[in-house]
Short mmCIF file of C-alpha atoms in Angstrom, two decimals:
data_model
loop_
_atom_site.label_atom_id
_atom_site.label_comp_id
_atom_site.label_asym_id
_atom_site.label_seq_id
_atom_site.Cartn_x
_atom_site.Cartn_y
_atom_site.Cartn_z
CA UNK A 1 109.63 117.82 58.77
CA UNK A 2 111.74 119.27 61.68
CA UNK A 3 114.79 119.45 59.15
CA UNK A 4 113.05 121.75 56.94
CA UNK A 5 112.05 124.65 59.42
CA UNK A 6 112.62 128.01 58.01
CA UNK A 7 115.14 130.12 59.51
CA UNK A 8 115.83 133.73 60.07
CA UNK A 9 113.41 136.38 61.56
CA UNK A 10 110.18 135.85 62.96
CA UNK A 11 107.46 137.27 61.12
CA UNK A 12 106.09 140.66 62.62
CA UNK A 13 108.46 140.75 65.17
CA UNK A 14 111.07 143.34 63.67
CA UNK A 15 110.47 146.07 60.55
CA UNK A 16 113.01 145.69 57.67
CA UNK A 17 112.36 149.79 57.30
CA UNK A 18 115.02 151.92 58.34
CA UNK A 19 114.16 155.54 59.67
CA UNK A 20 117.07 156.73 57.42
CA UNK A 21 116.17 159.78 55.09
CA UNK A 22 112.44 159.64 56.86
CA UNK A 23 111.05 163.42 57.48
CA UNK A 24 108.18 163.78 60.23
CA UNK A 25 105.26 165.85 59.41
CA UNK A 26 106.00 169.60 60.50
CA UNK A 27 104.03 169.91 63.82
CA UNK A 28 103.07 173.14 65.97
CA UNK A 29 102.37 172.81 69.82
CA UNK A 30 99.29 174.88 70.98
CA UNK A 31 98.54 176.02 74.54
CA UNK A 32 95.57 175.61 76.57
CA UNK A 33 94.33 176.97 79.72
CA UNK A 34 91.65 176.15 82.24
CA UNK A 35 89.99 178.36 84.54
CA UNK A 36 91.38 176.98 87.45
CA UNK A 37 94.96 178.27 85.49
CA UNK A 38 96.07 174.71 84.47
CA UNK A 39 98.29 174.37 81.65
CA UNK A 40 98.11 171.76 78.67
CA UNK A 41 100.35 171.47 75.80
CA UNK A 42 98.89 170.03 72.55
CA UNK A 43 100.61 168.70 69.31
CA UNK A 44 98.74 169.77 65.98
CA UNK A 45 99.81 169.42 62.67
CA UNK A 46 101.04 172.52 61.63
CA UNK A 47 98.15 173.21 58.40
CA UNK A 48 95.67 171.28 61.28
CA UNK A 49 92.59 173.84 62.37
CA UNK A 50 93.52 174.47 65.90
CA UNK A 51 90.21 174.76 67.78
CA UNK A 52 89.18 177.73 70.49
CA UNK A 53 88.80 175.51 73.25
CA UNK A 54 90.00 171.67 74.57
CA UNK A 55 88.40 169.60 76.58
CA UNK A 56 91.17 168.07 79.44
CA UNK A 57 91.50 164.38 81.15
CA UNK A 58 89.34 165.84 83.59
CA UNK A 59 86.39 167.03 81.50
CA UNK A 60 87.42 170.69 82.55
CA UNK A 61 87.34 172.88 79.35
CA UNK A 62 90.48 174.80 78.22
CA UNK A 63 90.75 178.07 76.02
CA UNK A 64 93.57 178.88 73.56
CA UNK A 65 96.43 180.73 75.15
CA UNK A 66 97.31 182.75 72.01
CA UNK A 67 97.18 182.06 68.23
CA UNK A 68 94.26 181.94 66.05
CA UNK A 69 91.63 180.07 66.17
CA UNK A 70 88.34 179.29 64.18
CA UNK A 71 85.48 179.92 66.11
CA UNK A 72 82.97 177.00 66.64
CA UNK A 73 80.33 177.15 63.41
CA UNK A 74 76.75 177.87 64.68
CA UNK A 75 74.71 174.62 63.48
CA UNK A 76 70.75 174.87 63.02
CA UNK A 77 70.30 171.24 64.64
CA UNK A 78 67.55 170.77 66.70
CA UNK A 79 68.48 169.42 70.42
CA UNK A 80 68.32 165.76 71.36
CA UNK A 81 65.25 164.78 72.52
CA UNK A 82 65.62 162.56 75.57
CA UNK A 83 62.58 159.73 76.36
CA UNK A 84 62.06 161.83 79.36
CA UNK A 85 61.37 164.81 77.52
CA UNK A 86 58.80 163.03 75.15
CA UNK A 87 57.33 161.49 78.32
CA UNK A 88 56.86 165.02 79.41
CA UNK A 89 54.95 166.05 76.44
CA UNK A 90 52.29 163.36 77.36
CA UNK A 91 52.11 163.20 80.82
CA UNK A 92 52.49 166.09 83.88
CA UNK A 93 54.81 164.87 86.88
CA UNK A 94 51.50 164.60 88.65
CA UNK A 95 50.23 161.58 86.49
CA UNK A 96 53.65 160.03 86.36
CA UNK A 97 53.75 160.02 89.96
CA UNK A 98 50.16 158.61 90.29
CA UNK A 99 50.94 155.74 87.51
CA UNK A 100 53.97 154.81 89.35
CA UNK A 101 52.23 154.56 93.28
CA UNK A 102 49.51 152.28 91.50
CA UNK A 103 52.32 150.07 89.66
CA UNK A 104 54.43 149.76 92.80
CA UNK A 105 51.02 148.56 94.30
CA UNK A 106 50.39 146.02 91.95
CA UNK A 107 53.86 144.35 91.71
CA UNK A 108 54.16 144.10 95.09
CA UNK A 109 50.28 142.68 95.76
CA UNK A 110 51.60 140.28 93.21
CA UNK A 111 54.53 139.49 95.34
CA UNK A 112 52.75 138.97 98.02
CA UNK A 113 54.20 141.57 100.26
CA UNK A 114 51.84 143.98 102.24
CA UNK A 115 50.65 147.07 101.59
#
């Protein structure tokens, strides 16, 4: 069987594409700005929406430098309810408190451990 192993390329290892006659995509690079007078450079395509405001690496929010920019659409969504907010609208902080101390009570009189 070893005398009839295919030669040439491997499979997946090379492209048989040339870039030859290949045009990118025309592009536009935007400009951002932090408070704190950072500077980022973004690459949009250039019929992309460019948005009013980027959010960088470091979670620090950026505004467009100049250009246009479509303004954030105002959505009638209702905020996320978190569990603790749903907790809320059952119990005051008073009760959860008082449920807790008699819980931590419990589990550890089932451990064993003193009061």
């Amino acid at each position: 069987m070893s005398d009839r192993s295919l030669r040439g390329m491997r499979l997946g290892a090379q492209s048989m594409e040339s870039e030859a006659g290949v045009e990118p995509a025309a592009r536009q690079r935007v400009e951002y700005r932090t408070e704190e007078g950072e500077r980022i450079f973004i690459v949009f395509a250039a019929e992309a929406e460019i948005p009013a405001t980027w959010l960088t690496k470091n979670g620090k929010e950026a505004k467009l430098v100049h250009g246009e920019a479509k303004a954030p659409e105002a959505t009638n969504e209702k905020p996320v309810r978190t569990h603790w907010d749903m907790l809320l609208e059952r119990r005051s902080v008073e009760e959860l408190e008082k449920i807790l101390g008699d819980r931590l009570t419990q589990l550890r009189t089932a451990r064993g451990e003193a009061v």
